[in-house]
PDB file of C-alpha atoms and ligand atoms in Angstrom:
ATOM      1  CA  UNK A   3       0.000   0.000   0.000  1.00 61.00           C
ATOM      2  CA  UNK A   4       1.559   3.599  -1.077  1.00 75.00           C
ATOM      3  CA  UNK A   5       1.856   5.828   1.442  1.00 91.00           C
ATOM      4  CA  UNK A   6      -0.689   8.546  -0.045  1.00 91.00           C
ATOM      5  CA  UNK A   7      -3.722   5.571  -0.049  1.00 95.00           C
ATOM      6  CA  UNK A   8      -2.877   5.124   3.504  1.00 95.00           C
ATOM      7  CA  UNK A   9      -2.715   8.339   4.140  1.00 95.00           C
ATOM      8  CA  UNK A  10      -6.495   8.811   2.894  1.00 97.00           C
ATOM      9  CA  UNK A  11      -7.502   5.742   4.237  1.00 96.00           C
ATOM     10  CA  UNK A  12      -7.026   6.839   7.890  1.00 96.00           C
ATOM     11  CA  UNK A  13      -8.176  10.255   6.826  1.00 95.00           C
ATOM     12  CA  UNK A  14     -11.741   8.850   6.180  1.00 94.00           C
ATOM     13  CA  UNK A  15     -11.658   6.222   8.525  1.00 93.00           C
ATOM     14  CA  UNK A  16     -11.338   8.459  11.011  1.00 94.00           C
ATOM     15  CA  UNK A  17     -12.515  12.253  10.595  1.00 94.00           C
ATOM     16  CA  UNK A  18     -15.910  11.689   9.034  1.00 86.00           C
ATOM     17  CA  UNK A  19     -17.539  14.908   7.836  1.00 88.00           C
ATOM     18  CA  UNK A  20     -15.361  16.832  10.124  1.00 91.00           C
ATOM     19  CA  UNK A  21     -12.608  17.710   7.481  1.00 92.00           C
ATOM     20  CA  UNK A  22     -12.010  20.728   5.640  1.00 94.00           C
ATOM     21  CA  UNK A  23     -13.440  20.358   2.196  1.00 96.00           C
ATOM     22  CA  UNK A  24     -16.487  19.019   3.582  1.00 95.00           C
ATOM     23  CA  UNK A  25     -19.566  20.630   1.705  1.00 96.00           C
ATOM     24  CA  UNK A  26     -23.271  19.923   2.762  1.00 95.00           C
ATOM     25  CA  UNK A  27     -23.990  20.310  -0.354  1.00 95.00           C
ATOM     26  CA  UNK A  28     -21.976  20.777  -3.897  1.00 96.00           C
ATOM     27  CA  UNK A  29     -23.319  24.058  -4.936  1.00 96.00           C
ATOM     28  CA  UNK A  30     -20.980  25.244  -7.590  1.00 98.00           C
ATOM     29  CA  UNK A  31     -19.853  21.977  -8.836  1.00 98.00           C
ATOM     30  CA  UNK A  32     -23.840  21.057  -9.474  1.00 98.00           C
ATOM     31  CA  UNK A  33     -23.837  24.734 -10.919  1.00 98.00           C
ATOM     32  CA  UNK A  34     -21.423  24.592 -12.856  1.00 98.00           C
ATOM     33  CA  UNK A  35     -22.313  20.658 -13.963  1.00 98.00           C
ATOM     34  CA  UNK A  36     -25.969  21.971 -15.022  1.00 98.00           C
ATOM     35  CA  UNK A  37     -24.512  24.553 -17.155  1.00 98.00           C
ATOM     36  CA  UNK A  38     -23.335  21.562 -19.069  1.00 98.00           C
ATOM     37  CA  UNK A  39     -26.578  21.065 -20.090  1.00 97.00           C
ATOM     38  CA  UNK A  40     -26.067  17.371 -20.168  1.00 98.00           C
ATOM     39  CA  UNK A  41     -29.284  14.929 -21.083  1.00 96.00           C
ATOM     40  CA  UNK A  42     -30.264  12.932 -18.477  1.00 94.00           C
ATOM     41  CA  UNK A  43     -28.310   9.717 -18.201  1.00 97.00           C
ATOM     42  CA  UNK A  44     -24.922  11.033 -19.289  1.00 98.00           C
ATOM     43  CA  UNK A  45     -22.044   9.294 -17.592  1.00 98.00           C
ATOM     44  CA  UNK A  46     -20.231  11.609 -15.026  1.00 98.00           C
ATOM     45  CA  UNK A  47     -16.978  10.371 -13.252  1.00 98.00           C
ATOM     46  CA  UNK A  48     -16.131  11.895  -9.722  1.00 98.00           C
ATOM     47  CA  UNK A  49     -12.584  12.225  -8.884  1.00 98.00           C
ATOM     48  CA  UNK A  50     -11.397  11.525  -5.361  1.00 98.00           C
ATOM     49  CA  UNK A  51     -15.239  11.685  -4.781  1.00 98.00           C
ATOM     50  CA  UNK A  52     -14.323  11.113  -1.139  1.00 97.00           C
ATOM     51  CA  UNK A  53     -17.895  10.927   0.584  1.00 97.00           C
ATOM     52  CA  UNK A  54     -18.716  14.311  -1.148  1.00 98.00           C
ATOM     53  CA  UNK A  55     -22.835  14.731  -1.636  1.00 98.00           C
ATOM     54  CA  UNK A  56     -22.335  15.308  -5.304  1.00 98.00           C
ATOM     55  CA  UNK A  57     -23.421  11.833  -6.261  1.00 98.00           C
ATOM     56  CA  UNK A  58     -26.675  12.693  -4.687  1.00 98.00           C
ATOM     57  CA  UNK A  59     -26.900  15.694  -6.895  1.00 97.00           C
ATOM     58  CA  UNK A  60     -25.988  13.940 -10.081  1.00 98.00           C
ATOM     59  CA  UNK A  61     -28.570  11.260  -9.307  1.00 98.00           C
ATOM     60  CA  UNK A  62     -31.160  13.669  -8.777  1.00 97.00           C
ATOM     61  CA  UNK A  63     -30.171  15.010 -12.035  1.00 96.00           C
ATOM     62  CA  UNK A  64     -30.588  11.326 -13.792  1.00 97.00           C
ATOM     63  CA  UNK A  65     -26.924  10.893 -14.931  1.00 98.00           C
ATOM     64  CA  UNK A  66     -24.709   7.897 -14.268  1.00 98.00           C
ATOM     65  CA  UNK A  67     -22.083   8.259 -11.515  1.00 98.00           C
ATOM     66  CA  UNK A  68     -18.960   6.801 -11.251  1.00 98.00           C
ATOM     67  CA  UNK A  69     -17.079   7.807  -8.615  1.00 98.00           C
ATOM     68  CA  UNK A  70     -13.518   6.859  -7.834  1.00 98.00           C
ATOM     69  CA  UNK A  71     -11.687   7.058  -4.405  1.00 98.00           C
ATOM     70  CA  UNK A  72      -7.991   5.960  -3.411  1.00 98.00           C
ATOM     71  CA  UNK A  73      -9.457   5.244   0.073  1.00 97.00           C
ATOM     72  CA  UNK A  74     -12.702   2.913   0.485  1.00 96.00           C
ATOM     73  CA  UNK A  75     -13.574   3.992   3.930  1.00 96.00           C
ATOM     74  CA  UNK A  76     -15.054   7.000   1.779  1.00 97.00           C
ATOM     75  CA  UNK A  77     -17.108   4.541  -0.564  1.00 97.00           C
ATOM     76  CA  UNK A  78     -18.873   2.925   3.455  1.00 96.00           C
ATOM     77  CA  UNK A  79     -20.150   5.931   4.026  1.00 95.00           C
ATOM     78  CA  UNK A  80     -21.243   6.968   0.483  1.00 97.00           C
ATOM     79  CA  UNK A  81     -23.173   3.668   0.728  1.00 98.00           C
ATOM     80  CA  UNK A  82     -24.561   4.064   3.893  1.00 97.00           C
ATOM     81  CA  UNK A  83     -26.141   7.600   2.750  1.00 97.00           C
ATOM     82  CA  UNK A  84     -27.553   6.423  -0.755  1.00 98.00           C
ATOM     83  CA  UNK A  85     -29.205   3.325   0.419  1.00 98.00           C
ATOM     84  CA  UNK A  86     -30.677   1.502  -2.812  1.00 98.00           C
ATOM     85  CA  UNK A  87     -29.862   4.876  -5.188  1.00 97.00           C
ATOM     86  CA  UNK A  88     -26.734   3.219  -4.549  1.00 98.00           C
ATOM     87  CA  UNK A  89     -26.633   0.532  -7.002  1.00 98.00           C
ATOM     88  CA  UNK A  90     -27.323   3.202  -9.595  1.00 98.00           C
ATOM     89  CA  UNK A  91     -23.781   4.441  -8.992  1.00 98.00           C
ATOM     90  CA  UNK A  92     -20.065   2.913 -10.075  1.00 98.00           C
ATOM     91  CA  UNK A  93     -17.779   2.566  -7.247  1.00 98.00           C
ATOM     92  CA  UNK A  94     -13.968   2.555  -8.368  1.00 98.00           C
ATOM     93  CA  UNK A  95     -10.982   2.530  -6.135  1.00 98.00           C
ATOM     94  CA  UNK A  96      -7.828   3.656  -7.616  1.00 97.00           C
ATOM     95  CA  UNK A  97      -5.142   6.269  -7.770  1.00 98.00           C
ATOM     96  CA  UNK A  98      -5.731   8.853 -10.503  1.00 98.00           C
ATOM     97  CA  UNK A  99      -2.220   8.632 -11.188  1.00 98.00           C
ATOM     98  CA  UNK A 100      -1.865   4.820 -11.992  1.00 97.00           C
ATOM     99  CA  UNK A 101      -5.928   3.713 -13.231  1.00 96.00           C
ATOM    100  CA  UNK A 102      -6.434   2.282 -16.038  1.00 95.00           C
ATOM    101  CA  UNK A 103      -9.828   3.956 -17.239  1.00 97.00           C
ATOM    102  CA  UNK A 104     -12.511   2.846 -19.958  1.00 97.00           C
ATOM    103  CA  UNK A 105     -11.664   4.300 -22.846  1.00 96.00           C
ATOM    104  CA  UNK A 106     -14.270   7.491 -24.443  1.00 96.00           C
ATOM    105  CA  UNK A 107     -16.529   6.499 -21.562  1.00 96.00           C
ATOM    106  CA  UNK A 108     -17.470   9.997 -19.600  1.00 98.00           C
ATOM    107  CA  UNK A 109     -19.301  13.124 -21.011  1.00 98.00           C
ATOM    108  CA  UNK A 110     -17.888  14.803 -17.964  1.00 98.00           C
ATOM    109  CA  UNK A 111     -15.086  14.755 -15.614  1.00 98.00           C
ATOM    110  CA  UNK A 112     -15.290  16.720 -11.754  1.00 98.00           C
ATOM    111  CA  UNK A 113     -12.568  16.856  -9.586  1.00 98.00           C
ATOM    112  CA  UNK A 114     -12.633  19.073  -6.794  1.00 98.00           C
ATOM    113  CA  UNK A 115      -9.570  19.305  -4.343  1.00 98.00           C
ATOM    114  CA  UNK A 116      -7.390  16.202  -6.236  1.00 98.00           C
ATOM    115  CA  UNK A 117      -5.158  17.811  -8.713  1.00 98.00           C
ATOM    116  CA  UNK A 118      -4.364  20.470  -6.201  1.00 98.00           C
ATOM    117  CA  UNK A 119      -2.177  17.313  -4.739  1.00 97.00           C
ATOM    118  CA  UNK A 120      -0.316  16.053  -7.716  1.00 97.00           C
ATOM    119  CA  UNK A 121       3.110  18.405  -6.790  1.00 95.00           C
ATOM    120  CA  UNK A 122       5.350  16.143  -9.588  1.00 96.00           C
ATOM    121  CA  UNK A 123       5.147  16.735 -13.107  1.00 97.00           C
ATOM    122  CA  UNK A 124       4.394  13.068 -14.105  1.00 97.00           C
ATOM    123  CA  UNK A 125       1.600  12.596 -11.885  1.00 97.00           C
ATOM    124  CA  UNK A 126       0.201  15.742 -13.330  1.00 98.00           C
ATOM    125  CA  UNK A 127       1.184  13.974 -16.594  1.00 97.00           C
ATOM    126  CA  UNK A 128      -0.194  11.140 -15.645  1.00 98.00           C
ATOM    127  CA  UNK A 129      -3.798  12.605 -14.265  1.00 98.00           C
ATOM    128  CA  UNK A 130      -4.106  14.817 -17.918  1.00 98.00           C
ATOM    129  CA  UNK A 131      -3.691  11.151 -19.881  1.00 97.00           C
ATOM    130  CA  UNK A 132      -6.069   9.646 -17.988  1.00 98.00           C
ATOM    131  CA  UNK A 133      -8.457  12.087 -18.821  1.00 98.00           C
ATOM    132  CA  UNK A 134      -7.888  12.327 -22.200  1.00 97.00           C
ATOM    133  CA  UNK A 135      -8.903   8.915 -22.616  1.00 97.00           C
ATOM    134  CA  UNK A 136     -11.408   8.588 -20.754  1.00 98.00           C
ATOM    135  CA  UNK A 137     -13.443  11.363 -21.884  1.00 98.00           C
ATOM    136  CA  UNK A 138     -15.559  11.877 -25.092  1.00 98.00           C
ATOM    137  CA  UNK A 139     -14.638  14.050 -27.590  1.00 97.00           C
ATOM    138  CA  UNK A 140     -16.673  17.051 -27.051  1.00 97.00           C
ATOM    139  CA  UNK A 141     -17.120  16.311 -23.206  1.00 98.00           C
ATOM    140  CA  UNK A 142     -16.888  18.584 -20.005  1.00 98.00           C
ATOM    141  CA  UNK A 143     -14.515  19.030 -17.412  1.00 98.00           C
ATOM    142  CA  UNK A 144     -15.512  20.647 -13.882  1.00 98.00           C
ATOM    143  CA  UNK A 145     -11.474  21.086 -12.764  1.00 98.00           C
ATOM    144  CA  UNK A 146     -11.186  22.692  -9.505  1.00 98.00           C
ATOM    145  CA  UNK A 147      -8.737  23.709  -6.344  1.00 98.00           C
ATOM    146  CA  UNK A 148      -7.133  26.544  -4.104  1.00 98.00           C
ATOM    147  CA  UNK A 149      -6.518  29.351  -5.721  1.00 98.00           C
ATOM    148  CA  UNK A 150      -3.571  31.214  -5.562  1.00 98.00           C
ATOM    149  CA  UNK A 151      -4.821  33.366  -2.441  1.00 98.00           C
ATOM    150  CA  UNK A 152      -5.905  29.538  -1.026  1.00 98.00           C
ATOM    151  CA  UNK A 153      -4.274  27.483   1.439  1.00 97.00           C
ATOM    152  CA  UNK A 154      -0.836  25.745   0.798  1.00 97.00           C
ATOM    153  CA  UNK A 155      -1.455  22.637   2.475  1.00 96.00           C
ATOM    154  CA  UNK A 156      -4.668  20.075   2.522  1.00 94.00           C
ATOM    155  CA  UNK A 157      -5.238  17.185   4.824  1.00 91.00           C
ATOM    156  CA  UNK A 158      -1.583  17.708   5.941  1.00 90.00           C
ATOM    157  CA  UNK A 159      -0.098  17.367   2.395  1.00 94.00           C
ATOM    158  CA  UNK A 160       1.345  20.718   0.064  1.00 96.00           C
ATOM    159  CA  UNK A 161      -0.688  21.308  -2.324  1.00 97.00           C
ATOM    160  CA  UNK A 162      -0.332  23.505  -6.170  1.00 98.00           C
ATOM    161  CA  UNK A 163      -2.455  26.124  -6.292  1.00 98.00           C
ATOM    162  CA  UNK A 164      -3.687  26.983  -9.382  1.00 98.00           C
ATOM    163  CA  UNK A 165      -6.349  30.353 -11.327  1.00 98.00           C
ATOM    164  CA  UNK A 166      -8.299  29.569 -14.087  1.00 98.00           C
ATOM    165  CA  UNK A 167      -5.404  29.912 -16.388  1.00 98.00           C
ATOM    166  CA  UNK A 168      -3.319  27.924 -14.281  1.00 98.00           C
ATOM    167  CA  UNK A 169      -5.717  25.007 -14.115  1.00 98.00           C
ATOM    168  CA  UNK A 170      -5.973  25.593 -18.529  1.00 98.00           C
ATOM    169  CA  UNK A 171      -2.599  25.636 -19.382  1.00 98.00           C
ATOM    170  CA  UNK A 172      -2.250  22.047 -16.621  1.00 98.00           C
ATOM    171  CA  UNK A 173      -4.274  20.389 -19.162  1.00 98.00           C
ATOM    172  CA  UNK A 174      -2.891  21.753 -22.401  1.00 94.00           C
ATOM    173  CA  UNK A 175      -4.810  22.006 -25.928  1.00 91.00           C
ATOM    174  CA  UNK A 176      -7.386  20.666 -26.574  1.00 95.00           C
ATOM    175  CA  UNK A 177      -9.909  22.205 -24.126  1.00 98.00           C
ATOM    176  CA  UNK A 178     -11.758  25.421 -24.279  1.00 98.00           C
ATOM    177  CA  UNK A 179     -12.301  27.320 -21.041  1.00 98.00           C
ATOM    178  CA  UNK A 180     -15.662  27.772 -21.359  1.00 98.00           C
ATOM    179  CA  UNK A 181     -16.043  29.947 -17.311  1.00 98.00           C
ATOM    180  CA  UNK A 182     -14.356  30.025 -14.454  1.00 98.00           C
ATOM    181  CA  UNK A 183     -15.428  31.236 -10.845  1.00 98.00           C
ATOM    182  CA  UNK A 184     -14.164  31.148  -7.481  1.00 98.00           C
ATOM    183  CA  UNK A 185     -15.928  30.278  -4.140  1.00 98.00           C
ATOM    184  CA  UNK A 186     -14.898  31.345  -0.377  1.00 98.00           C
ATOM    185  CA  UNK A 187     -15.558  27.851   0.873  1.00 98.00           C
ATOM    186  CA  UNK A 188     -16.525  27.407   4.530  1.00 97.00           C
ATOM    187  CA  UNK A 189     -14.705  24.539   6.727  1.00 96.00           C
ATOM    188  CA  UNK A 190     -16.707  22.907   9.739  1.00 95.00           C
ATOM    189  CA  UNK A 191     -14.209  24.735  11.401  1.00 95.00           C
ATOM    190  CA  UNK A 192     -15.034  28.222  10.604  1.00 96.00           C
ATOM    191  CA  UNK A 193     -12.728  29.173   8.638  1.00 96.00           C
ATOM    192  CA  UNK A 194     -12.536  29.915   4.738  1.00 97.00           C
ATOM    193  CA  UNK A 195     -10.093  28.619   2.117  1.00 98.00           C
ATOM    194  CA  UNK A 196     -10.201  30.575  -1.611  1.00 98.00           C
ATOM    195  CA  UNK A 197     -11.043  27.844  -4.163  1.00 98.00           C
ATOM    196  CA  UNK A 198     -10.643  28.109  -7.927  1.00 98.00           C
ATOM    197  CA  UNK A 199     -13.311  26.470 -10.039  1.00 98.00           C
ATOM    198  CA  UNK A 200     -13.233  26.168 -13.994  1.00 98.00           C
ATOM    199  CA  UNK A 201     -15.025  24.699 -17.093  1.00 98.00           C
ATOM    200  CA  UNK A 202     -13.883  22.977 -19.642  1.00 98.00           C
ATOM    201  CA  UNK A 203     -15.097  21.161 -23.006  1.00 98.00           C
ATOM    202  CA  UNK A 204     -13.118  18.724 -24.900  1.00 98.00           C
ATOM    203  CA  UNK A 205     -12.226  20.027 -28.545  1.00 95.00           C
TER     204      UNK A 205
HETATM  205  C1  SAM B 324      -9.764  17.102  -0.468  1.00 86.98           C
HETATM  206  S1  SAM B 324     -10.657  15.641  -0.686  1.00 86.98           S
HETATM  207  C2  SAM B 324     -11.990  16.157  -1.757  1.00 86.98           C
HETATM  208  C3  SAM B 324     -13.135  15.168  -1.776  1.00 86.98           C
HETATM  209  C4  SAM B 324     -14.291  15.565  -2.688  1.00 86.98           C
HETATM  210  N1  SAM B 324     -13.854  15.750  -4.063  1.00 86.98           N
HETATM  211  C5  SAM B 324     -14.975  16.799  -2.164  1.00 86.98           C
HETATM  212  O1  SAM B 324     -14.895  17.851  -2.793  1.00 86.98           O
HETATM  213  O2  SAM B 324     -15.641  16.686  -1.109  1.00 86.98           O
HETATM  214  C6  SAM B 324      -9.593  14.729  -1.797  1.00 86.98           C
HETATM  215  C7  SAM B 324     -10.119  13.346  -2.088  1.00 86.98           C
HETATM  216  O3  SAM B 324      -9.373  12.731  -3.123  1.00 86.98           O
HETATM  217  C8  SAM B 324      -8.971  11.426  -2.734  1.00 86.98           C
HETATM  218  N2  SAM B 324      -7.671  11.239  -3.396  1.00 86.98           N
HETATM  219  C9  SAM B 324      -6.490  11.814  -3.052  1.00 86.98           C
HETATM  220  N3  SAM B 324      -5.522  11.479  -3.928  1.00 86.98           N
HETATM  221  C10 SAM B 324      -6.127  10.673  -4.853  1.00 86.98           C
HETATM  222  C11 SAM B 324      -5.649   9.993  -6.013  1.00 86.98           C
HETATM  223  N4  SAM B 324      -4.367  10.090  -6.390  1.00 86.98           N
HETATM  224  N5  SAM B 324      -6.516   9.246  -6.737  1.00 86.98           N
HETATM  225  C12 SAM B 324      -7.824   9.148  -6.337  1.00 86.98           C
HETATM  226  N6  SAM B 324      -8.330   9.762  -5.246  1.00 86.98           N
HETATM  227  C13 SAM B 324      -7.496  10.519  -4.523  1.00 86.98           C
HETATM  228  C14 SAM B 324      -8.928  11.465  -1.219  1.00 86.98           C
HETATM  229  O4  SAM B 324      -9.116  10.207  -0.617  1.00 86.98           O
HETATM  230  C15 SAM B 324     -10.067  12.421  -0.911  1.00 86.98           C
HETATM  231  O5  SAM B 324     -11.293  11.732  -0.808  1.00 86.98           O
END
């Protein structure tokens, strides 16, 4: 086991809702999601979905959820909140970095707060090539992370911190940046942390 999956493993094994990127709900991702305008029953993957309530959102919406999680402690508690809307949903564990994803399979990609963590170039490498093929051509991405005015560190770990050109030029050609926006998220702790949220479509 790599020391990052243990690392998450404890995190949500342990801590529960009370950790700083919890969100009651995922208002600016599901914003920012609708403006897709995606049909009902498009496929959405969740990056480090953790035991975020966007699922709930993107079920209400009719798409098809996958999420995927280094750490399944996140996935019990997912579970344990969806009851039987949970077999509507793909659970994956993996590391972004090192999946091996269906190929053309998503009409939209989220991450929020997982790229912020990939500090070495060939993760970052890695992350962008697993998107690329696992995405349709002419499919979304909802990329998002501190800004440059956020934190430096997450959960412990340092963290990039990127603006909406930042986060545009991290996944190269081939995208538009369609709008970008930032939110002054709250922590459980009552404090706030500058996040930087863009969106993309596949070219
Ligand atoms: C800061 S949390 C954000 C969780 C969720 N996206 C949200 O906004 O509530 C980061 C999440 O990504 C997961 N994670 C971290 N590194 C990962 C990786 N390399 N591959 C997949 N998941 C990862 C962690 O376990 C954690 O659930």
């Amino acid at each position: 086991m790599t020391d990052r999956k243990a690392h998450w493993e404890t995190i949500h094994a342990t801590k529960g809702d009370e950790v700083s990127w919890y969100q009651p709900a995922s208002t600016e991702s599901a914003r920012l999601i609708r403006a897709c305008g995606l049909a009902p029953g498009a496929s959405v993957l969740d990056v480090g979905a953790g035991a975020s309530v966007l699922v709930d959102e993107l079920l209400d919406l009719g798409h098809r959820p996958t999420l995927l999680e280094i750490a399944e402690p996140a996935f019990v508690r997912v579970r344990e909140r969806l009851g039987g809307r949970a077999s509507a949903v793909q659970f994956v564990i993996g590391d972004i970095t090192e999946v091996e994803l269906p190929a053309a399979a998503y009409d939209l990609w989220h991450d929020r707060a997982v790229f912020h963590f990939l500090a070495e170039p060939e993760q970052r490498r890695a992350y962008v090539k697993a998107l690329q093929q696992a995405l349709k051509p002419g499919g979304f991405v909802v990329l998002a992370g501190f800004a440059p005015d956020g934190p430096e560190k997450c959960s412990g770990l340092p963290v990039c911190r990127y603006d909406a050109q930042g986060f545009a030029a991290q996944l190269g050609g081939g995208f538009e940046l369609l709008e970008s926006s930032r939110e002054l998220h709250l922590t459980p702790f009552g404090t706030t942390q500058a996040f930087q949220y863009t969106r993309f479509r596949r070219l």
